[in-house]
Every structure is written in structure tokens, then in C-alpha cells.
Amino acid sequence: MTHIAMSGLTEMQKYWLITGSVGPRPIALVTSLARDGLCNAAPFSAFNYMGEDPPLFAIAVVRYGSESHRLGEEKDTLLNIKEREEFVVNMVDEPIVERAVQCGSDFPSHVSEPEAVGLTLAPSTLVKVPRIAEAPISWECRLFRILDITNQRAIVFGEILAMYFREDLIDEEKLRVRVDRFEPYGRLGGPNYCRTTDRIRLPVPTYLSSAGVPRE
Ligand SMILES: Cc1cc2nc3c(=O)[nH]c(=O)nc-3n(C[C@H](O)[C@H](O)[C@H](O)COP(=O)(O)O)c2cc1C
């Protein structure tokens, strides 16, 4: 095994080692509204769920780096979330993955990414921020808390208020997602992505069968 200590590495070296190790990561295509009402969309893969009661998730947002003409600027998504305290997380599957990734380009603030890449906006119910009509699942979210890690990086905790599902993806009787039909894309290191269509089922066995409830 090759052993590499984090101390002494540059930020980018750590970035490549960490993001090359954590994968596949889910992709949140976040829609948010600017002060003037312009709808912004950007993908985030430093994203995961953090609990259900309250229904929380987290997204890490870093300022624009030296790869961008917007070096040092705060991302529009974070500005908009701070301003309006609400946003929408849209899940990304095969039909929209390329357009979702294009939204990750450093468009100037006055450009609406969904329009620029050909994604359709649809009204939400509980928040003013539109969702992406083509997304298989969208969450209407309210800002829960922002944790400022450094002046470069913030972790946004969001609370899910409601969810939209494409009709075939939800078993309304059981209130379960039909995971066999939901095919989100995953992000690996750099510009590498994967499909999630090759499945296996591995139920966790109950160690002490006289206690506890088996999980499906
Ligand atoms: C698949 C993908 C995942 C990304 N994940 C993140 C992330 O987790 N955090 C982040 O700060 N930027 C991430 N980015 C970069 C942002 O999407 C990009 O900087 C975008 O332009 C921000 O847009 P905004 O200024 O409209 O918010 C990601 C880009 C792509 C393509």
C-alpha cells in the first residue's frame, strides 16, 4: 500500500486524492433564485444526506478557483441561498447528465444556466425557486444552517420540505422510491462519471434475531 500524509500537500493535491477516493458521489443540480429573479443552476457532488428527522442534507461550496475567470468570487448558488434561504435540489440521471455538467461551467451571474443548456424550469409548490422539469426527483428545500469552514469554503445544510417524483418512480401505497427504476449518475474523480444500472441486493442480516426489527 502507498501511504500519503495530507500534511505538506497543496490544496489541489488533496482535492485530487480525496475526490478520487470518494465515489461514486451523488450529484445535486441546485436551482436557486437571484435577487432579480434570475434562475441559477449548478451541480454539486460534495453532497449527501445527513438525516431524516429533521430531513437534512449537506452541500460543500467552495469559491471559484484559479481555473475560472471568476477567481475568488463566491458562487451564485451560495449567494442566492444566503439571500433567499430556499432552493431546489434536482437529481441527475442519464437524460440530463450532460446538461447538468454544462451548468458547472463558470457562467457569469447574469446568465441563467437552465436556459443556456436547454433545461426546462417548472414551478415548485412550497418554495419560489423553480425545479428542473426533466429531473427524475426534485427536493424543495429551505436553508437550515451555513457552516463557514474557511473564507473559501462553506457547508450548506438544507432541510427538505417536500419532494417531487416522476410518477413511475414512486410507489405511493408503500411510500417508497422504486429504486429499480431510479438511475442516478455518480461522479468519480475529475470528469469521470458512472451509471448505476448494474445492481445487487445485499440485505443486512440481523445479528440477534430475538431483538430488533429486520431491515428490508
Ligand atoms: C459534477 C460537478 C460537481 C461539482 N461539485 C461541486 C461541489 O461539490 N462544490 C463546489 O463548490 N463546486 C462544485 N462544482 C463546480 C460548480 O458546479 C461550478 O463552480 C458552478 O459554476 C457554480 O455555479 P454558480 O456560480 O452558478 O453557483 C461541480 C461541478 C461539476 C460539473
mmCIF file of C-alpha atoms and ligand atoms in Angstrom:
data_model
loop_
_atom_site.group_PDB
_atom_site.id
_atom_site.type_symbol
_atom_site.label_atom_id
_atom_site.label_comp_id
_atom_site.label_asym_id
_atom_site.label_seq_id
_atom_site.Cartn_x
_atom_site.Cartn_y
_atom_site.Cartn_z
ATOM 1 C CA MET A 1 0.000 0.000 0.000
ATOM 2 C CA THR A 2 1.216 3.547 -0.753
ATOM 3 C CA HIS A 3 0.981 5.791 2.326
ATOM 4 C CA ILE A 4 0.477 9.545 1.726
ATOM 5 C CA ALA A 5 0.125 12.029 4.617
ATOM 6 C CA MET A 6 -2.102 15.061 3.992
ATOM 7 C CA SER A 7 0.252 17.459 5.785
ATOM 8 C CA GLY A 8 2.517 19.249 3.334
ATOM 9 C CA LEU A 9 0.310 18.621 0.303
ATOM 10 C CA THR A 10 -1.122 21.505 -1.715
ATOM 11 C CA GLU A 11 -4.863 22.136 -1.719
ATOM 12 C CA MET A 12 -5.185 20.726 -5.240
ATOM 13 C CA GLN A 13 -3.155 17.617 -4.406
ATOM 14 C CA LYS A 14 -5.520 16.916 -1.509
ATOM 15 C CA TYR A 15 -8.512 17.647 -3.740
ATOM 16 C CA TRP A 16 -7.463 15.042 -6.319
ATOM 17 C CA LEU A 17 -6.665 12.395 -3.705
ATOM 18 C CA ILE A 18 -9.908 12.930 -1.787
ATOM 19 C CA THR A 19 -12.273 13.250 -4.743
ATOM 20 C CA GLY A 20 -10.559 10.315 -6.476
ATOM 21 C CA SER A 21 -11.283 8.200 -3.371
ATOM 22 C CA VAL A 22 -14.892 9.155 -2.595
ATOM 23 C CA GLY A 23 -17.020 7.799 -5.332
ATOM 24 C CA PRO A 24 -19.391 7.473 -6.880
ATOM 25 C CA ARG A 25 -20.771 10.679 -5.410
ATOM 26 C CA PRO A 26 -24.369 11.762 -5.936
ATOM 27 C CA ILE A 27 -24.899 14.937 -7.943
ATOM 28 C CA ALA A 28 -27.227 17.692 -6.750
ATOM 29 C CA LEU A 29 -28.222 20.052 -9.543
ATOM 30 C CA VAL A 30 -29.185 23.017 -7.377
ATOM 31 C CA THR A 31 -31.595 25.645 -8.653
ATOM 32 C CA SER A 32 -31.719 28.967 -6.817
ATOM 33 C CA LEU A 33 -33.072 32.443 -7.472
ATOM 34 C CA ALA A 34 -31.019 35.624 -7.666
ATOM 35 C CA ARG A 35 -32.261 38.865 -6.155
ATOM 36 C CA ASP A 36 -33.519 39.984 -9.596
ATOM 37 C CA GLY A 37 -35.423 36.707 -10.084
ATOM 38 C CA LEU A 38 -32.962 35.052 -12.497
ATOM 39 C CA CYS A 39 -32.900 31.273 -12.041
ATOM 40 C CA ASN A 40 -29.455 29.789 -11.494
ATOM 41 C CA ALA A 41 -28.466 26.110 -11.717
ATOM 42 C CA ALA A 42 -25.198 24.432 -10.717
ATOM 43 C CA PRO A 43 -24.113 20.840 -9.991
ATOM 44 C CA PHE A 44 -22.560 19.855 -6.639
ATOM 45 C CA SER A 45 -21.094 16.457 -5.836
ATOM 46 C CA ALA A 46 -19.790 17.303 -2.347
ATOM 47 C CA PHE A 47 -23.352 16.407 -1.428
ATOM 48 C CA ASN A 48 -25.065 13.829 0.710
ATOM 49 C CA TYR A 49 -27.978 13.212 3.025
ATOM 50 C CA MET A 50 -27.432 13.851 6.724
ATOM 51 C CA GLY A 51 -30.578 12.534 8.387
ATOM 52 C CA GLU A 52 -34.324 12.281 8.250
ATOM 53 C CA ASP A 53 -35.660 13.919 11.412
ATOM 54 C CA PRO A 54 -35.215 16.720 10.505
ATOM 55 C CA PRO A 55 -34.722 15.690 6.857
ATOM 56 C CA LEU A 56 -31.268 17.188 6.298
ATOM 57 C CA PHE A 57 -28.547 17.098 3.674
ATOM 58 C CA ALA A 58 -25.280 18.954 3.188
ATOM 59 C CA ILE A 59 -23.503 20.542 0.228
ATOM 60 C CA ALA A 60 -19.962 21.943 0.378
ATOM 61 C CA VAL A 61 -19.484 25.077 -1.723
ATOM 62 C CA VAL A 62 -16.028 26.463 -2.450
ATOM 63 C CA ARG A 63 -15.224 29.848 -4.006
ATOM 64 C CA TYR A 64 -14.226 29.961 -7.675
ATOM 65 C CA GLY A 65 -10.569 28.933 -8.089
ATOM 66 C CA SER A 66 -7.754 29.751 -10.496
ATOM 67 C CA GLU A 67 -9.359 27.593 -13.236
ATOM 68 C CA SER A 68 -12.015 30.297 -13.585
ATOM 69 C CA HIS A 69 -12.302 33.864 -14.866
ATOM 70 C CA ARG A 70 -14.279 34.406 -11.627
ATOM 71 C CA LEU A 71 -11.283 33.651 -9.349
ATOM 72 C CA GLY A 72 -12.103 34.310 -5.678
ATOM 73 C CA GLU A 73 -15.790 35.056 -6.285
ATOM 74 C CA GLU A 74 -18.481 33.392 -4.223
ATOM 75 C CA LYS A 75 -20.631 31.001 -6.258
ATOM 76 C CA ASP A 76 -24.017 32.311 -7.344
ATOM 77 C CA THR A 77 -25.695 29.326 -5.695
ATOM 78 C CA LEU A 78 -24.332 30.238 -2.251
ATOM 79 C CA LEU A 79 -25.153 33.931 -2.661
ATOM 80 C CA ASN A 80 -28.698 33.082 -3.701
ATOM 81 C CA ILE A 81 -29.206 30.613 -0.853
ATOM 82 C CA LYS A 82 -27.964 33.200 1.670
ATOM 83 C CA GLU A 83 -30.264 35.797 0.167
ATOM 84 C CA ARG A 84 -33.486 33.801 -0.155
ATOM 85 C CA GLU A 85 -32.908 30.880 2.222
ATOM 86 C CA GLU A 86 -34.604 28.473 -0.163
ATOM 87 C CA PHE A 87 -33.539 26.367 -3.131
ATOM 88 C CA VAL A 88 -34.264 23.153 -5.027
ATOM 89 C CA VAL A 89 -32.071 20.044 -5.323
ATOM 90 C CA ASN A 90 -32.673 18.223 -8.606
ATOM 91 C CA MET A 91 -31.339 14.686 -9.035
ATOM 92 C CA VAL A 92 -29.356 13.861 -12.151
ATOM 93 C CA ASP A 93 -29.879 10.834 -14.395
ATOM 94 C CA GLU A 94 -28.789 9.843 -17.894
ATOM 95 C CA PRO A 95 -31.112 12.091 -19.953
ATOM 96 C CA ILE A 96 -29.864 15.236 -18.194
ATOM 97 C CA VAL A 97 -26.338 14.431 -17.015
ATOM 98 C CA GLU A 98 -24.531 16.231 -19.852
ATOM 99 C CA ARG A 99 -26.619 19.365 -19.462
ATOM 100 C CA ALA A 100 -26.196 19.228 -15.671
ATOM 101 C CA VAL A 101 -22.404 19.107 -16.095
ATOM 102 C CA GLN A 102 -22.528 22.036 -18.545
ATOM 103 C CA CYS A 103 -24.262 24.021 -15.777
ATOM 104 C CA GLY A 104 -20.962 23.601 -13.888
ATOM 105 C CA SER A 105 -19.252 25.999 -16.275
ATOM 106 C CA ASP A 106 -18.378 29.412 -14.798
ATOM 107 C CA PHE A 107 -21.217 31.312 -16.451
ATOM 108 C CA PRO A 108 -21.390 34.969 -15.380
ATOM 109 C CA SER A 109 -24.071 35.704 -12.771
ATOM 110 C CA HIS A 110 -26.404 37.309 -15.321
ATOM 111 C CA VAL A 111 -26.693 34.073 -17.325
ATOM 112 C CA SER A 112 -29.436 31.597 -16.412
ATOM 113 C CA GLU A 113 -27.826 28.155 -16.788
ATOM 114 C CA PRO A 114 -31.027 26.145 -17.394
ATOM 115 C CA GLU A 115 -31.827 28.367 -20.352
ATOM 116 C CA ALA A 116 -28.223 28.312 -21.594
ATOM 117 C CA VAL A 117 -28.006 24.487 -21.597
ATOM 118 C CA GLY A 118 -31.597 23.713 -22.622
ATOM 119 C CA LEU A 119 -33.205 22.567 -19.378
ATOM 120 C CA THR A 120 -36.827 23.480 -18.654
ATOM 121 C CA LEU A 121 -37.971 25.214 -15.490
ATOM 122 C CA ALA A 122 -41.195 24.164 -13.772
ATOM 123 C CA PRO A 123 -42.872 25.884 -10.821
ATOM 124 C CA SER A 124 -42.410 24.460 -7.325
ATOM 125 C CA THR A 125 -45.109 24.339 -4.652
ATOM 126 C CA LEU A 126 -43.620 25.288 -1.275
ATOM 127 C CA VAL A 127 -40.725 27.453 -2.474
ATOM 128 C CA LYS A 128 -40.498 30.226 -5.055
ATOM 129 C CA VAL A 129 -37.458 28.609 -6.686
ATOM 130 C CA PRO A 130 -38.332 26.617 -9.838
ATOM 131 C CA ARG A 131 -37.327 22.980 -10.265
ATOM 132 C CA ILE A 132 -35.886 21.327 -13.361
ATOM 133 C CA ALA A 133 -38.805 19.722 -15.224
ATOM 134 C CA GLU A 134 -36.604 16.980 -16.738
ATOM 135 C CA ALA A 135 -35.192 15.862 -13.360
ATOM 136 C CA PRO A 136 -36.478 12.475 -12.120
ATOM 137 C CA ILE A 137 -36.643 13.690 -8.498
ATOM 138 C CA SER A 138 -36.535 17.230 -7.067
ATOM 139 C CA TRP A 139 -36.471 18.364 -3.451
ATOM 140 C CA GLU A 140 -37.928 21.681 -2.323
ATOM 141 C CA CYS A 141 -35.519 22.899 0.348
ATOM 142 C CA ARG A 142 -35.084 25.553 2.993
ATOM 143 C CA LEU A 143 -31.744 26.670 4.370
ATOM 144 C CA PHE A 144 -31.131 25.027 7.750
ATOM 145 C CA ARG A 145 -27.671 26.393 8.566
ATOM 146 C CA ILE A 146 -24.449 27.508 6.916
ATOM 147 C CA LEU A 147 -21.174 26.399 8.421
ATOM 148 C CA ASP A 148 -18.313 28.635 7.296
ATOM 149 C CA ILE A 149 -15.271 26.366 7.281
ATOM 150 C CA THR A 150 -12.804 28.980 5.941
ATOM 151 C CA ASN A 151 -13.335 32.136 3.877
ATOM 152 C CA GLN A 152 -13.053 29.843 0.827
ATOM 153 C CA ARG A 153 -15.486 27.110 1.798
ATOM 154 C CA ALA A 154 -18.933 26.828 3.347
ATOM 155 C CA ILE A 155 -21.087 23.815 4.089
ATOM 156 C CA VAL A 156 -24.758 24.418 3.439
ATOM 157 C CA PHE A 157 -27.165 22.331 5.453
ATOM 158 C CA GLY A 158 -30.540 22.169 3.778
ATOM 159 C CA GLU A 159 -33.849 20.888 5.063
ATOM 160 C CA ILE A 160 -36.139 19.037 2.680
ATOM 161 C CA LEU A 161 -39.665 20.447 2.770
ATOM 162 C CA ALA A 162 -41.185 18.333 0.008
ATOM 163 C CA MET A 163 -40.193 16.086 -2.867
ATOM 164 C CA TYR A 164 -41.325 15.726 -6.474
ATOM 165 C CA PHE A 165 -41.097 12.302 -8.106
ATOM 166 C CA ARG A 166 -41.604 11.312 -11.716
ATOM 167 C CA GLU A 167 -44.784 9.216 -11.439
ATOM 168 C CA ASP A 168 -43.173 5.849 -12.252
ATOM 169 C CA LEU A 169 -40.504 6.338 -9.570
ATOM 170 C CA ILE A 170 -42.775 6.353 -6.541
ATOM 171 C CA ASP A 171 -44.835 3.563 -5.014
ATOM 172 C CA GLU A 172 -47.494 5.762 -3.457
ATOM 173 C CA GLU A 173 -49.048 2.963 -1.420
ATOM 174 C CA LYS A 174 -45.812 1.956 0.322
ATOM 175 C CA LEU A 175 -44.362 5.473 0.074
ATOM 176 C CA ARG A 176 -41.100 4.079 -1.238
ATOM 177 C CA VAL A 177 -38.943 5.092 -4.155
ATOM 178 C CA ARG A 178 -38.887 2.419 -6.855
ATOM 179 C CA VAL A 179 -35.103 2.225 -6.721
ATOM 180 C CA ASP A 180 -35.056 -0.337 -9.528
ATOM 181 C CA ARG A 181 -36.284 2.436 -11.844
ATOM 182 C CA PHE A 182 -34.245 5.345 -10.499
ATOM 183 C CA GLU A 183 -30.914 5.517 -12.318
ATOM 184 C CA PRO A 184 -28.911 8.441 -10.917
ATOM 185 C CA TYR A 185 -25.466 9.178 -12.298
ATOM 186 C CA GLY A 186 -22.468 9.119 -9.966
ATOM 187 C CA ARG A 187 -19.361 11.277 -10.079
ATOM 188 C CA LEU A 188 -15.897 9.790 -9.720
ATOM 189 C CA GLY A 189 -12.612 11.740 -9.740
ATOM 190 C CA GLY A 190 -12.366 14.624 -12.245
ATOM 191 C CA PRO A 191 -14.581 14.395 -15.336
ATOM 192 C CA ASN A 192 -15.364 10.702 -14.729
ATOM 193 C CA TYR A 193 -18.923 9.561 -14.135
ATOM 194 C CA CYS A 194 -20.735 6.252 -13.822
ATOM 195 C CA ARG A 195 -24.160 4.770 -14.360
ATOM 196 C CA THR A 196 -25.908 2.976 -11.509
ATOM 197 C CA THR A 197 -27.731 0.398 -13.608
ATOM 198 C CA ASP A 198 -25.758 -2.696 -12.547
ATOM 199 C CA ARG A 199 -27.403 -3.672 -9.252
ATOM 200 C CA ILE A 200 -27.063 -6.243 -6.493
ATOM 201 C CA ARG A 201 -29.173 -6.640 -3.333
ATOM 202 C CA LEU A 202 -27.364 -7.186 -0.027
ATOM 203 C CA PRO A 203 -29.758 -7.103 2.941
ATOM 204 C CA VAL A 204 -28.030 -6.716 6.316
ATOM 205 C CA PRO A 205 -28.627 -9.823 8.429
ATOM 206 C CA THR A 206 -29.904 -9.389 11.995
ATOM 207 C CA TYR A 207 -27.205 -10.499 14.449
ATOM 208 C CA LEU A 208 -29.543 -11.064 17.380
ATOM 209 C CA SER A 209 -32.754 -12.299 15.810
ATOM 210 C CA SER A 210 -34.610 -12.240 19.146
ATOM 211 C CA ALA A 211 -34.284 -8.417 19.229
ATOM 212 C CA GLY A 212 -34.567 -5.608 16.690
ATOM 213 C CA VAL A 213 -36.569 -5.315 13.514
ATOM 214 C CA PRO A 214 -35.109 -6.749 10.312
ATOM 215 C CA ARG A 215 -34.441 -4.073 7.696
ATOM 216 C CA GLU A 216 -35.557 -4.709 4.149
HETATM 217 C C1 LIG B 1 -20.431 17.294 -11.477
HETATM 218 C C2 LIG B 1 -19.918 18.518 -10.801
HETATM 219 C C3 LIG B 1 -19.879 18.581 -9.418
HETATM 220 C C4 LIG B 1 -19.440 19.742 -8.768
HETATM 221 N N1 LIG B 1 -19.406 19.762 -7.407
HETATM 222 C C5 LIG B 1 -19.064 20.906 -6.761
HETATM 223 C C6 LIG B 1 -19.098 20.961 -5.336
HETATM 224 O O1 LIG B 1 -19.434 19.995 -4.657
HETATM 225 N N2 LIG B 1 -18.763 22.139 -4.734
HETATM 226 C C7 LIG B 1 -18.427 23.248 -5.458
HETATM 227 O O2 LIG B 1 -18.150 24.295 -4.863
HETATM 228 N N3 LIG B 1 -18.393 23.233 -6.813
HETATM 229 C C8 LIG B 1 -18.712 22.085 -7.472
HETATM 230 N N4 LIG B 1 -18.710 22.053 -8.838
HETATM 231 C C9 LIG B 1 -18.432 23.286 -9.579
HETATM 232 C C10 LIG B 1 -19.670 24.186 -9.688
HETATM 233 O O3 LIG B 1 -20.762 23.481 -10.251
HETATM 234 C C11 LIG B 1 -19.319 25.369 -10.591
HETATM 235 O O4 LIG B 1 -18.323 26.145 -9.960
HETATM 236 C C12 LIG B 1 -20.508 26.247 -10.968
HETATM 237 O O5 LIG B 1 -20.103 27.164 -11.965
HETATM 238 C C13 LIG B 1 -21.083 27.051 -9.827
HETATM 239 O O6 LIG B 1 -22.117 27.813 -10.366
HETATM 240 P P1 LIG B 1 -22.812 29.049 -9.688
HETATM 241 O O7 LIG B 1 -21.806 30.201 -9.586
HETATM 242 O O8 LIG B 1 -23.929 29.344 -10.615
HETATM 243 O O9 LIG B 1 -23.276 28.612 -8.324
HETATM 244 C C14 LIG B 1 -19.060 20.889 -9.520
HETATM 245 C C15 LIG B 1 -19.082 20.813 -10.927
HETATM 246 C C16 LIG B 1 -19.497 19.659 -11.552
HETATM 247 C C17 LIG B 1 -19.508 19.608 -13.060
#
